[in-house]
Short mmCIF file of C-alpha atoms and ligand atoms in Angstrom, two decimals:
data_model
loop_
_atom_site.label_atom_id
_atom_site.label_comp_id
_atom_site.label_asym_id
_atom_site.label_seq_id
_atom_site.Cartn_x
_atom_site.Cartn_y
_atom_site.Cartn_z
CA UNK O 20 21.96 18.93 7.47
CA UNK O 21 23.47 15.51 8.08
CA UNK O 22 22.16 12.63 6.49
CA UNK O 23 23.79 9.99 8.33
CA UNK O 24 22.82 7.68 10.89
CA UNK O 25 23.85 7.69 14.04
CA UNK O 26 25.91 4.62 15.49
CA UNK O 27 22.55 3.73 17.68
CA UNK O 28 20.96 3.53 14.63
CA UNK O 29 23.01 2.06 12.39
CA UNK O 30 23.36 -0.64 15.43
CA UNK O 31 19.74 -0.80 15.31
CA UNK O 32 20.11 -1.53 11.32
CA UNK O 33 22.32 -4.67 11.67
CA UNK O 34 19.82 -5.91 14.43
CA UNK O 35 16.83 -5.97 11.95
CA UNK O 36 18.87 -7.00 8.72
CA UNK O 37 20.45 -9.77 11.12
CA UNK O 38 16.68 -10.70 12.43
CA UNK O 39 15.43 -10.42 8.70
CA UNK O 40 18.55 -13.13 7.24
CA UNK O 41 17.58 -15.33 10.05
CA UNK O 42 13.47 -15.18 9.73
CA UNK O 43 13.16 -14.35 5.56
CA UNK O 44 11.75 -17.52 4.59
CA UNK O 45 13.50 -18.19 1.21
CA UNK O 46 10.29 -18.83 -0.63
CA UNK O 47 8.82 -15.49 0.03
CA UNK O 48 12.41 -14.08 -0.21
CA UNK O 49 12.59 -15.60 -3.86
CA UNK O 50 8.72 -14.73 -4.89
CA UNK O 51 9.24 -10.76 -3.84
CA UNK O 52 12.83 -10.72 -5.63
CA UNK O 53 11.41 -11.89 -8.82
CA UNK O 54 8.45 -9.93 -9.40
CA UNK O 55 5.92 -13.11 -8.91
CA UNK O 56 2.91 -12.89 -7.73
CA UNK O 57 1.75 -13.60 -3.79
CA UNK O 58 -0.81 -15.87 -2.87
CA UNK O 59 -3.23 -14.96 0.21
CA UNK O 60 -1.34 -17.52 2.29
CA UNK O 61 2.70 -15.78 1.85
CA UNK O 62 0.94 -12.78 2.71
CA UNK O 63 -0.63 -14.01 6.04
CA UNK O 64 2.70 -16.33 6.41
CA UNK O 65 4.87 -13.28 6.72
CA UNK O 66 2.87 -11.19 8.51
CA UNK O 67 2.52 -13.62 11.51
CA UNK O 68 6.39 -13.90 11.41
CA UNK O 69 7.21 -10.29 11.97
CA UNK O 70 4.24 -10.58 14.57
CA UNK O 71 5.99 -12.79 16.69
CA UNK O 72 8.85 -10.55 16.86
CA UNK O 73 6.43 -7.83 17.72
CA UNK O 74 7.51 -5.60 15.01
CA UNK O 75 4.06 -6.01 12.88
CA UNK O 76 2.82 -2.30 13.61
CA UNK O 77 5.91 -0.14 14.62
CA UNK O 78 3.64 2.96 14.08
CA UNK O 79 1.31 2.29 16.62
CA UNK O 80 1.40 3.54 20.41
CA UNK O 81 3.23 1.26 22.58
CA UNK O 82 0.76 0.59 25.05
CA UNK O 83 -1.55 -0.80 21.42
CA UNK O 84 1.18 -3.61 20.44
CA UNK O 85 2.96 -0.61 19.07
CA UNK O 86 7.59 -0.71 19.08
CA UNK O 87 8.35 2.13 20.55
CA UNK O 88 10.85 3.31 17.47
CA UNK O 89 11.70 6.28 16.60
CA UNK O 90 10.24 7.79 13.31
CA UNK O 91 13.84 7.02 11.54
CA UNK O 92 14.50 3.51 13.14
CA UNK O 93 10.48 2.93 11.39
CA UNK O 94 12.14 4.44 8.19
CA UNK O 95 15.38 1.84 8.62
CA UNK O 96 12.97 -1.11 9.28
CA UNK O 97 11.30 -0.94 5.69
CA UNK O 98 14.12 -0.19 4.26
CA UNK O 99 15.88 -3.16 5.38
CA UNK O 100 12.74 -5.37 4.36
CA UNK O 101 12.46 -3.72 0.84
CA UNK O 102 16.05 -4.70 0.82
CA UNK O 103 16.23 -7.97 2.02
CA UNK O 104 12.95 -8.78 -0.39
CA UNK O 105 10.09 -9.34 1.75
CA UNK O 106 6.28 -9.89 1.27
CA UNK O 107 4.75 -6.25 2.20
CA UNK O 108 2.59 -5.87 5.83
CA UNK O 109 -0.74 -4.92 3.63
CA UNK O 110 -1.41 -1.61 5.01
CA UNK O 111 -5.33 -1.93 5.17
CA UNK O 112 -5.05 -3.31 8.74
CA UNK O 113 -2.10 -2.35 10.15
CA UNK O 114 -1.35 1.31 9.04
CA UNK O 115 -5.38 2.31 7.92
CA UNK O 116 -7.72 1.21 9.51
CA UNK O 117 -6.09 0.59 13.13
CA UNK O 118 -4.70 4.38 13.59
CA UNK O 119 -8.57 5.63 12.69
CA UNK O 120 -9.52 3.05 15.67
CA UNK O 121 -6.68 4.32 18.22
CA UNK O 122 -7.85 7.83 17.73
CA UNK O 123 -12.00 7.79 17.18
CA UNK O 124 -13.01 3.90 18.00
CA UNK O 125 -14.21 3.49 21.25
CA UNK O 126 -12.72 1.13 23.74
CA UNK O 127 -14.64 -1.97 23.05
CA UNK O 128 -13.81 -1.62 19.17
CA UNK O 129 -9.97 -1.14 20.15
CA UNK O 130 -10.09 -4.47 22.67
CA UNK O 131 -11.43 -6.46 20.06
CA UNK O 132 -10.09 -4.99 16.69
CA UNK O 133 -6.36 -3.84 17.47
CA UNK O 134 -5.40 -7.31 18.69
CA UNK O 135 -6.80 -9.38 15.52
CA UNK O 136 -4.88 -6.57 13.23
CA UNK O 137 -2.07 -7.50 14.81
CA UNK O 138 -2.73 -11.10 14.39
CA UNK O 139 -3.81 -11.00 10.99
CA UNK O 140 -6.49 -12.59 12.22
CA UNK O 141 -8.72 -10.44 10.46
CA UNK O 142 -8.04 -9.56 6.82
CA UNK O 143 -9.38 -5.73 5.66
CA UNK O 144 -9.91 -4.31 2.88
CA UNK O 145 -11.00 -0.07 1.98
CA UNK O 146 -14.75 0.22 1.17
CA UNK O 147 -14.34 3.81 -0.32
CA UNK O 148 -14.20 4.36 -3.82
CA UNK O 149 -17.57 4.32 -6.20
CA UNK O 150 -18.26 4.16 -9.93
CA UNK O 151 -18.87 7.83 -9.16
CA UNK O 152 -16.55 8.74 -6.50
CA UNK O 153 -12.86 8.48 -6.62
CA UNK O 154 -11.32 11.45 -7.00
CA UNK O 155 -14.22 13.34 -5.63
CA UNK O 156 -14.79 10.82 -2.84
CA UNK O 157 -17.18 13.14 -1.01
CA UNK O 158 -19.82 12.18 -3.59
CA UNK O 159 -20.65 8.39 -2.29
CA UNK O 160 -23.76 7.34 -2.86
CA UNK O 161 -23.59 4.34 -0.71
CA UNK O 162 -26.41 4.56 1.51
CA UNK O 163 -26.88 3.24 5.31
CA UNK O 164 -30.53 3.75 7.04
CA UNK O 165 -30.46 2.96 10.61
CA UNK O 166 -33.38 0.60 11.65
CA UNK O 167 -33.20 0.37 15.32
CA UNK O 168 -30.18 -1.92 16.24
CA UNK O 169 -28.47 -2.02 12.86
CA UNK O 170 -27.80 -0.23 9.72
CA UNK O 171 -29.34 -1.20 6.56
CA UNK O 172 -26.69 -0.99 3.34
CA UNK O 173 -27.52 -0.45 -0.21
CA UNK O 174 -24.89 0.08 -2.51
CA UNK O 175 -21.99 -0.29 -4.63
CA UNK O 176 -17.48 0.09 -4.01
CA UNK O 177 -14.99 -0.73 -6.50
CA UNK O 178 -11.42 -1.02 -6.83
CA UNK O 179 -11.54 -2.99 -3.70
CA UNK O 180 -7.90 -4.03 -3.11
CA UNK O 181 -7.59 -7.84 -2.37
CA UNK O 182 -11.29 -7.68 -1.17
CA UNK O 183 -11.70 -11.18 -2.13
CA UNK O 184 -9.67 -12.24 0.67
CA UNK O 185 -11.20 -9.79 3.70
CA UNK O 186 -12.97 -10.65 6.19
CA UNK O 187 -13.75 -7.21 6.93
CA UNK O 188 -14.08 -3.82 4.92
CA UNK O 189 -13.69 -0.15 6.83
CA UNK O 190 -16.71 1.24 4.55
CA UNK O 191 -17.80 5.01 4.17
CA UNK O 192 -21.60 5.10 4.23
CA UNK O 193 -24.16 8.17 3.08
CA UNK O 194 -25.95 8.37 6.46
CA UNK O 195 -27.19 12.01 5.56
CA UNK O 196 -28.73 12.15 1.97
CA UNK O 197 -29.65 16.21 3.18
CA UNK O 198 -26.57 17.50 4.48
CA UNK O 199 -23.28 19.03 2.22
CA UNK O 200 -21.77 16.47 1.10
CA UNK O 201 -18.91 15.91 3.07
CA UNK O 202 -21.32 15.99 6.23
CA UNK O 203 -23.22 12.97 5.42
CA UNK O 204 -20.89 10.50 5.68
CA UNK O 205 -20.07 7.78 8.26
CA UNK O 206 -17.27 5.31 9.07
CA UNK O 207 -18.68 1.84 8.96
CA UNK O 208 -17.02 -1.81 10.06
CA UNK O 209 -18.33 -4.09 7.83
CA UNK O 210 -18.17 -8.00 8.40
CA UNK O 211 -17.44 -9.34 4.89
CA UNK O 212 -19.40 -12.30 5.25
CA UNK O 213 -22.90 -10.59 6.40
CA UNK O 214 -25.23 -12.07 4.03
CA UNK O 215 -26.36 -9.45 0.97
CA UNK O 216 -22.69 -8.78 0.32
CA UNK O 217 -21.42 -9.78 -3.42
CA UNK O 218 -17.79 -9.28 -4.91
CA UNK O 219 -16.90 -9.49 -8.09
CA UNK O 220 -13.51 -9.58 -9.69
CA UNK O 221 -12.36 -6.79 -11.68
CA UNK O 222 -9.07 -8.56 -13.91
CA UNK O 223 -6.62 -6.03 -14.77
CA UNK O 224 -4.28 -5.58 -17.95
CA UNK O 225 -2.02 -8.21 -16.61
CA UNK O 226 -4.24 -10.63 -16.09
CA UNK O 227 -4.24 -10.38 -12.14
CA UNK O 228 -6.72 -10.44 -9.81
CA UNK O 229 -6.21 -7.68 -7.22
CA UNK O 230 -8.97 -5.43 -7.53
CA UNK O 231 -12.91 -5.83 -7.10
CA UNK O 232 -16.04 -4.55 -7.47
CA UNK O 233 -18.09 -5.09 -4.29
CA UNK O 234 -22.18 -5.04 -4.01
CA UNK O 235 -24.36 -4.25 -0.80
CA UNK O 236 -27.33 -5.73 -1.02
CA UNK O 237 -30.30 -4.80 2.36
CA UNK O 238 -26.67 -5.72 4.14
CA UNK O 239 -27.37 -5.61 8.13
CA UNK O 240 -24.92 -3.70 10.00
CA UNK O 241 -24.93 -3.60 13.85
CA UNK O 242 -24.69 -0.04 15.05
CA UNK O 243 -22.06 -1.01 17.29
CA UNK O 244 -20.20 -0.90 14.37
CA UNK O 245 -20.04 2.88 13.71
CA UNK O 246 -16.50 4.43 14.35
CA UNK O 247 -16.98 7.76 16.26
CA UNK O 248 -20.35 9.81 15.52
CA UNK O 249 -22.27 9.18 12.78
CA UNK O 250 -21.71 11.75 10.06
CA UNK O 251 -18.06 12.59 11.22
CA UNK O 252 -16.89 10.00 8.83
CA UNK O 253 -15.71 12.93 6.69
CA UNK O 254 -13.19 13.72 9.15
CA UNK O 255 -12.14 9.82 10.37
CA UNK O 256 -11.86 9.35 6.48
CA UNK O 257 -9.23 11.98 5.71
CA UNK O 258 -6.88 11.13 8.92
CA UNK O 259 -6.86 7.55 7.39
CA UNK O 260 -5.96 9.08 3.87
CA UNK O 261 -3.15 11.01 5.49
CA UNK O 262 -1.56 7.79 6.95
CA UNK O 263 -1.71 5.83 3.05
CA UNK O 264 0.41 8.42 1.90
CA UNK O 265 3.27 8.39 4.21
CA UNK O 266 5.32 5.20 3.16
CA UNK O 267 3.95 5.50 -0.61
CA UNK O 268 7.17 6.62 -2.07
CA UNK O 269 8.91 3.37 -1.49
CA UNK O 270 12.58 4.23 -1.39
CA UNK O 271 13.54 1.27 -0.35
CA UNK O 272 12.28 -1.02 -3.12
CA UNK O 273 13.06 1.25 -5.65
CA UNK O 274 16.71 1.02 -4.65
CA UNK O 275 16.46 -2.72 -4.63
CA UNK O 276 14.79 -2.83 -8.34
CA UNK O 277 17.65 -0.33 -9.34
CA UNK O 278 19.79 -3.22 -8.46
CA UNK O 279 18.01 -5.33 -10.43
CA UNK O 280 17.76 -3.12 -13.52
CA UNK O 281 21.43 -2.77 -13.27
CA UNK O 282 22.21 -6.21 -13.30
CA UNK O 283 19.93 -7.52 -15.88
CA UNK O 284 21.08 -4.31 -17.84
CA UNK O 285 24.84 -5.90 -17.66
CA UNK O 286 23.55 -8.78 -18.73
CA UNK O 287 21.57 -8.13 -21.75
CA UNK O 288 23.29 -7.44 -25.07
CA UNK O 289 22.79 -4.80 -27.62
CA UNK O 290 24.88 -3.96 -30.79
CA UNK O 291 28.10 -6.36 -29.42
CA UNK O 292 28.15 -4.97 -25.89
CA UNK O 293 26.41 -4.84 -22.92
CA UNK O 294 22.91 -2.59 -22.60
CA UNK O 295 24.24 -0.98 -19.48
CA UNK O 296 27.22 0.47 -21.96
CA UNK O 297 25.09 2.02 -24.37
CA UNK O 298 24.94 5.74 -24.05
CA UNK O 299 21.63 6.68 -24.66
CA UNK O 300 20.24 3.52 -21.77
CA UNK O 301 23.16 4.48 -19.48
CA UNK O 302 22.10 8.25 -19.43
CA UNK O 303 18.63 7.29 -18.54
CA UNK O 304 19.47 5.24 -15.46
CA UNK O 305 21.68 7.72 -14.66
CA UNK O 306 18.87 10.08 -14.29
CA UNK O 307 16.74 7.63 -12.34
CA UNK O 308 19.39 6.90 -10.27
CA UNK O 309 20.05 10.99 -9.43
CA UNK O 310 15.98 11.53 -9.24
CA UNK O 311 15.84 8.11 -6.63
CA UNK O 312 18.89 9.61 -4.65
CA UNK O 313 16.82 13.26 -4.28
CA UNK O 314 13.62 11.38 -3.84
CA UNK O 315 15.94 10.04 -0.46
CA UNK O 316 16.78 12.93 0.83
CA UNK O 317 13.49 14.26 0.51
CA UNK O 318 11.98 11.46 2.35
CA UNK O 319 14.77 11.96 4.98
CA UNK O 320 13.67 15.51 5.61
CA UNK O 321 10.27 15.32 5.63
CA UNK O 322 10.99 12.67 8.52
CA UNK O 323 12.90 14.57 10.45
CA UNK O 324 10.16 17.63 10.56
CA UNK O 325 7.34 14.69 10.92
CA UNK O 326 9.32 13.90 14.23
CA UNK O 327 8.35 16.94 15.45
CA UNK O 328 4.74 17.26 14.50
CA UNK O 329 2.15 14.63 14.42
CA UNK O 330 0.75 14.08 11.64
CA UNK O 331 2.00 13.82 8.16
CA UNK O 332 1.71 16.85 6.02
CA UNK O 333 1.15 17.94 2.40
CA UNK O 334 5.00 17.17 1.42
CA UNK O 335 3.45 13.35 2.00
CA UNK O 336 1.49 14.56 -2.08
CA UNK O 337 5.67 15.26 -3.00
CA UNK O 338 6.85 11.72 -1.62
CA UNK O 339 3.60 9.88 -3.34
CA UNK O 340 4.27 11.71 -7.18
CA UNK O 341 7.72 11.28 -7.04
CA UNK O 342 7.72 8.02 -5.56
CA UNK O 343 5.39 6.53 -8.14
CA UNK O 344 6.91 8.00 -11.28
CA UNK O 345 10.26 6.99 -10.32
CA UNK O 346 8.41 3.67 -9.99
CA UNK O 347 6.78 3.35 -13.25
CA UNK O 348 10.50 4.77 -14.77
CA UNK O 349 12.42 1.63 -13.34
CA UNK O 350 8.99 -0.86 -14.79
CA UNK O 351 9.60 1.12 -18.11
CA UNK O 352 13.28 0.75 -18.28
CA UNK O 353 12.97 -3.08 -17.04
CA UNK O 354 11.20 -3.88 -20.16
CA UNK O 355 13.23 -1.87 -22.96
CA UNK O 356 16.12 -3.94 -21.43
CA UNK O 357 14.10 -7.63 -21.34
CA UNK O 358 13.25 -6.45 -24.78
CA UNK O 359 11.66 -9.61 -26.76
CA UNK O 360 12.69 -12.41 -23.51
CA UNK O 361 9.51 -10.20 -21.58
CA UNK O 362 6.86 -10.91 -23.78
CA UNK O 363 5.87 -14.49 -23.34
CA UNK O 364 3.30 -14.16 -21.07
CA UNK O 365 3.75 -17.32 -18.48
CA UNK O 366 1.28 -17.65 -15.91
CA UNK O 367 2.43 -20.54 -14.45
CA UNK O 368 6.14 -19.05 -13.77
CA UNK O 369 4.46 -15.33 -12.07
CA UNK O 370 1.86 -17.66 -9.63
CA UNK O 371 5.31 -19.40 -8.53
CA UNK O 372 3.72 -22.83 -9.86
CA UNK O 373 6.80 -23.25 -12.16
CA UNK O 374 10.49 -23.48 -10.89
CA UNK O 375 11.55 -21.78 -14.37
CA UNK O 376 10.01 -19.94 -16.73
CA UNK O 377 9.13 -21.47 -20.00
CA UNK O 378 10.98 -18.96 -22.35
CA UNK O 379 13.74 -19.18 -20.55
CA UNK O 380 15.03 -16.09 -18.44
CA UNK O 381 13.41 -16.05 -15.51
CA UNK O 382 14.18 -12.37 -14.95
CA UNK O 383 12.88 -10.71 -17.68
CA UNK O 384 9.73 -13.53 -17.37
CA UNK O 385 8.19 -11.28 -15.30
CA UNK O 386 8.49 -8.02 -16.51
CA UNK O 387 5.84 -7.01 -18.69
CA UNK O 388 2.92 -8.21 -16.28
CA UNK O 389 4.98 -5.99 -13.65
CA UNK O 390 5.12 -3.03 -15.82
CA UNK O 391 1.28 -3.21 -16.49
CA UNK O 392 0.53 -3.65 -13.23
CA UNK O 393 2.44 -1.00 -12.03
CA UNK O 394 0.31 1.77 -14.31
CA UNK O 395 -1.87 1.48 -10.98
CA UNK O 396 0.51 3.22 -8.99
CA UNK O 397 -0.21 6.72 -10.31
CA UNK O 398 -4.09 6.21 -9.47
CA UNK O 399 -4.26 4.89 -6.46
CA UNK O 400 -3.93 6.80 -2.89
CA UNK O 401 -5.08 9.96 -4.75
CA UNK O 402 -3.98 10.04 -8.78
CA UNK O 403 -0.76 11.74 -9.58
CA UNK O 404 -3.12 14.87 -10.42
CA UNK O 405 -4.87 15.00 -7.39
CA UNK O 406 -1.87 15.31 -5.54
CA UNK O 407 -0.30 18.37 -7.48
CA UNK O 408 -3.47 20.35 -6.84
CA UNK O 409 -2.78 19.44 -2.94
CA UNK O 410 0.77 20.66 -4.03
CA UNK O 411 -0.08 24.07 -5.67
CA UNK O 412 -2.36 24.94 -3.01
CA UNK O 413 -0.82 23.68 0.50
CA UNK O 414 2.65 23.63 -0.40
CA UNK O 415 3.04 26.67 -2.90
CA UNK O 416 0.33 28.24 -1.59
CA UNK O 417 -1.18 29.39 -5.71
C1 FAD M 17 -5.06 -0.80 -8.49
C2 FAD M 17 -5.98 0.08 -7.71
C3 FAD M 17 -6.31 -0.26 -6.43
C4 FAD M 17 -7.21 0.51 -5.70
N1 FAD M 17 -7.58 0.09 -4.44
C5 FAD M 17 -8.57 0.74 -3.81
C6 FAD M 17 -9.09 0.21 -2.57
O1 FAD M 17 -8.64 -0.81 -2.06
N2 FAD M 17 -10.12 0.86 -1.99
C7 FAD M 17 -10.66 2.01 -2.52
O2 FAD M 17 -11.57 2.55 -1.91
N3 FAD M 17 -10.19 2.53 -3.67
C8 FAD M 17 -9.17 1.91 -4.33
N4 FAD M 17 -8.70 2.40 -5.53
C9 FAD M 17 -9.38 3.56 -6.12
C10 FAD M 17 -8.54 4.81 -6.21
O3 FAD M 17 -8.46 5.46 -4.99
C11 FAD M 17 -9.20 5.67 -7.31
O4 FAD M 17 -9.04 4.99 -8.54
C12 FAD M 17 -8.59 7.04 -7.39
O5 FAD M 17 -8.93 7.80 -6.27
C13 FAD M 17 -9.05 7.77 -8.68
O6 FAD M 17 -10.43 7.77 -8.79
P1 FAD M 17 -11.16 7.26 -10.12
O7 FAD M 17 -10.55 5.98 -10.54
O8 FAD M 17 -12.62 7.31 -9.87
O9 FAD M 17 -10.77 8.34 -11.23
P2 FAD M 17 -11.44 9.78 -11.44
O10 FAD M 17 -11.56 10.46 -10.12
O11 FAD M 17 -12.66 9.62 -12.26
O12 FAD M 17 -10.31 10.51 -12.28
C14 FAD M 17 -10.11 10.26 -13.66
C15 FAD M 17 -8.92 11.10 -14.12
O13 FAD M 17 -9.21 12.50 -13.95
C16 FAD M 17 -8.23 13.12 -13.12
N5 FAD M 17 -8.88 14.11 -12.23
C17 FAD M 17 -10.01 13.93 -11.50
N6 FAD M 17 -10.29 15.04 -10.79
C18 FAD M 17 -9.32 15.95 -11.07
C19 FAD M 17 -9.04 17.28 -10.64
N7 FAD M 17 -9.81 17.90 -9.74
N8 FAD M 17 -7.93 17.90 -11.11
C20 FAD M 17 -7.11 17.29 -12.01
N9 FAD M 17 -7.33 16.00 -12.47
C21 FAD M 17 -8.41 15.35 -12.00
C22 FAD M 17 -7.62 11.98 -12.31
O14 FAD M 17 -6.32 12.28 -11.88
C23 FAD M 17 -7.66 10.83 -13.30
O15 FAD M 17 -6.54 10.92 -14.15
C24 FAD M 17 -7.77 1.68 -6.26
C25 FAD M 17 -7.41 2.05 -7.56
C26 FAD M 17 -6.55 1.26 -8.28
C27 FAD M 17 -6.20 1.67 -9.68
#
């Protein structure tokens, strides 16, 4: 199999990493190359500058707002952002919610939704998981009664990415109490600011505020609302799940925080010599290193048989666990090099509210938050586990 790219697309590589030198605002650049934390705003900021390029949703269908790439120039495009450091495109919008409307929304939900994903217009967040449903999602309790025109809402989500910023949730409803499980469910559009809705922040170990707990309260829904038939949502809910996946291993920004490790590793000193010459450290990025470079190839072939199927299969479980624990390897071996300069714990330096950081290394200032933080990684999109039973049983067929 060859692994290299072909001179159209390494021509279509320099155009984007040309585009992104030119467009990168520094600020962003300098926030997503340090490990500090975005604000709503960079997020939005970004987002509207790839828009104007029309590059914002290079997975959709052309005729959508869509770029007409190929599955591998998609693959080159976040590479080349991971690389050159840029804010992500949140994928609640653009690579969720929008692919369930293309395929099951009906026209007047495309006209009006597709446009203000594109736009960032609207910010969304996922309405799935419960205090009792997560793994086994099928078991929402959430319920939605229709009363004539509308929906009524009565319930509770959590682990609601970034909620606190949406103006709209993609929500999945009990609209059957009677049926099996799975066939009770429905896909709901939820305006965020209907009145009855509550959200409450959930902090996390690192002191951030990404996650909440959101409460439905005799909500109103309009039935117009509804994506598809009400209690398909089983089936709406899965094609979205199949879409997080793809994209989850992060190749890209692994390689870059390899970089990174490397370089603060040659920089940090242990026993009269650099970290990166000791041994015992050196065989252990080593073996991230090897594990990142088969983690590439992987990703390389499952895009080339994705090109000729449509959807994105099982292997997508391979790309997420190996992805992620690579992931949490490179947070792990970031701190054992920061050693004692990641402790301090400096808010004001990780908000970007402080040109330096107060103890005094602005790299390893960081660290520890971003090692916490990325514990998540493993849980969310399916745990780690959830994924090697998909494994066992789609892909090894036990
Ligand atoms: C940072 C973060 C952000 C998130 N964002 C969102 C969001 O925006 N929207 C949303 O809807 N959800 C979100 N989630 C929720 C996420 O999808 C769930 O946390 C995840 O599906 C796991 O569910 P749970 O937390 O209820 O754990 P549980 O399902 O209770 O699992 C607990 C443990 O048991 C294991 N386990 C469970 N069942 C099995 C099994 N059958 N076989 C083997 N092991 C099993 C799990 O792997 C896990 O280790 C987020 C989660 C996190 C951590």
């Amino acid at each position: 199999m060859d692994f290299s790219y072909s001179p159209e697309d390494l021509a279509f590589r320099d155009k984007v990493r040309a585009w992104l030198a030119q467009n990168l605002p520094a600020d962003l650049q300098h926030k997503a190359l340090h490990h500090q934390r975005l604000k709503r705003d960079d997020y939005v900021r970004w987002h509207r500058i790839v828009h104007s390029q029309g590059w914002v949703a290079p997975n959709w269908p052309v005729e959508h707002g869509g770029t007409g790439w190929t599955r591998l120039q998609q693959h080159i495009w976040e590479e080349e952002c991971a690389r050159a450091g840029t804010p992500p495109i949140l994928p609640f919008g653009v690579n969720m919610v929008a692919p369930v409307l293309i395929a099951f929304g009906n026209e007047e939900q495309k006209r009006h939704y597709l446009p203000r994903i594109l736009s960032c217009e609207d910010w969304w967040c996922q309405g799935y998981s419960e205090p009792g449903a997560g793994s086994d999602l099928a078991s929402l309790k959430t319920r939605a009664v229709r009363d004539g025109d509308h929906y009524l809402v009565n319930g509770q989500k959590t682990w609601t990415t970034l909620g606190q910023h949406a103006d709209m949730m993609f929500c999945l409803v009990r609209t059957d109490p009677d049926a099996r499980k799975q066939e009770g469910i429905s896909f709901l559009l939820i305006d965020m600011k209907t009145p009855g809705i509550s959200v409450r922040p959930i902090i996390t170990l690192d002191e951030d505020h990404e996650v909440n707990e959101v409460f439905f309260d005799n909500v109103k829904v309009p039935v117009e609302n509804l994506v598809g038939e009400e209690n398909k949502g089983w089936t709406y809910a899965k094609y979205l799940l199949g879409h997080e996946r793809t994209g989850i291993a992060a190749v890209g920004r692994s390689k870059r925080e390899l970089t990174f490790l490397k370089r603060l590793a040659a920089r940090m000193q242990q026993g009269g010599r650099a970290l990166i010459e000791d041994p015992l450290f050196a065989a252990k990025l080593a073996s991230l290193e090897i594990d990142l470079m088969a983690l590439e190839v992987t990703v390389l072939r499952v895009l080339s048989q994705e090109a000729k199927r449509k959807a994105p299969g099982p292997e997508a479980s391979m790309l997420k666990v190996k992805g992620t624990e690579i992931q949490q390897r490179l947070t792990e071996l970031m701190v054992e090099a920061a050693g004692p300069l990641g402790l301090p714990f400096d808010p004001a330096y990780l908000e970007g509210e402080a040109a330096h950081s107060a103890g005094g290394d602005d790299d390893a200032a960081p660290l520890m938050p971003y090692y916490f933080n990325y514990r998540k990684t493993s849980i969310y999109g399916g745990s780690n586990e959830i994924q090697k039973n998909i494994i066992t049983q789609m892909i090894l067929g036990l």
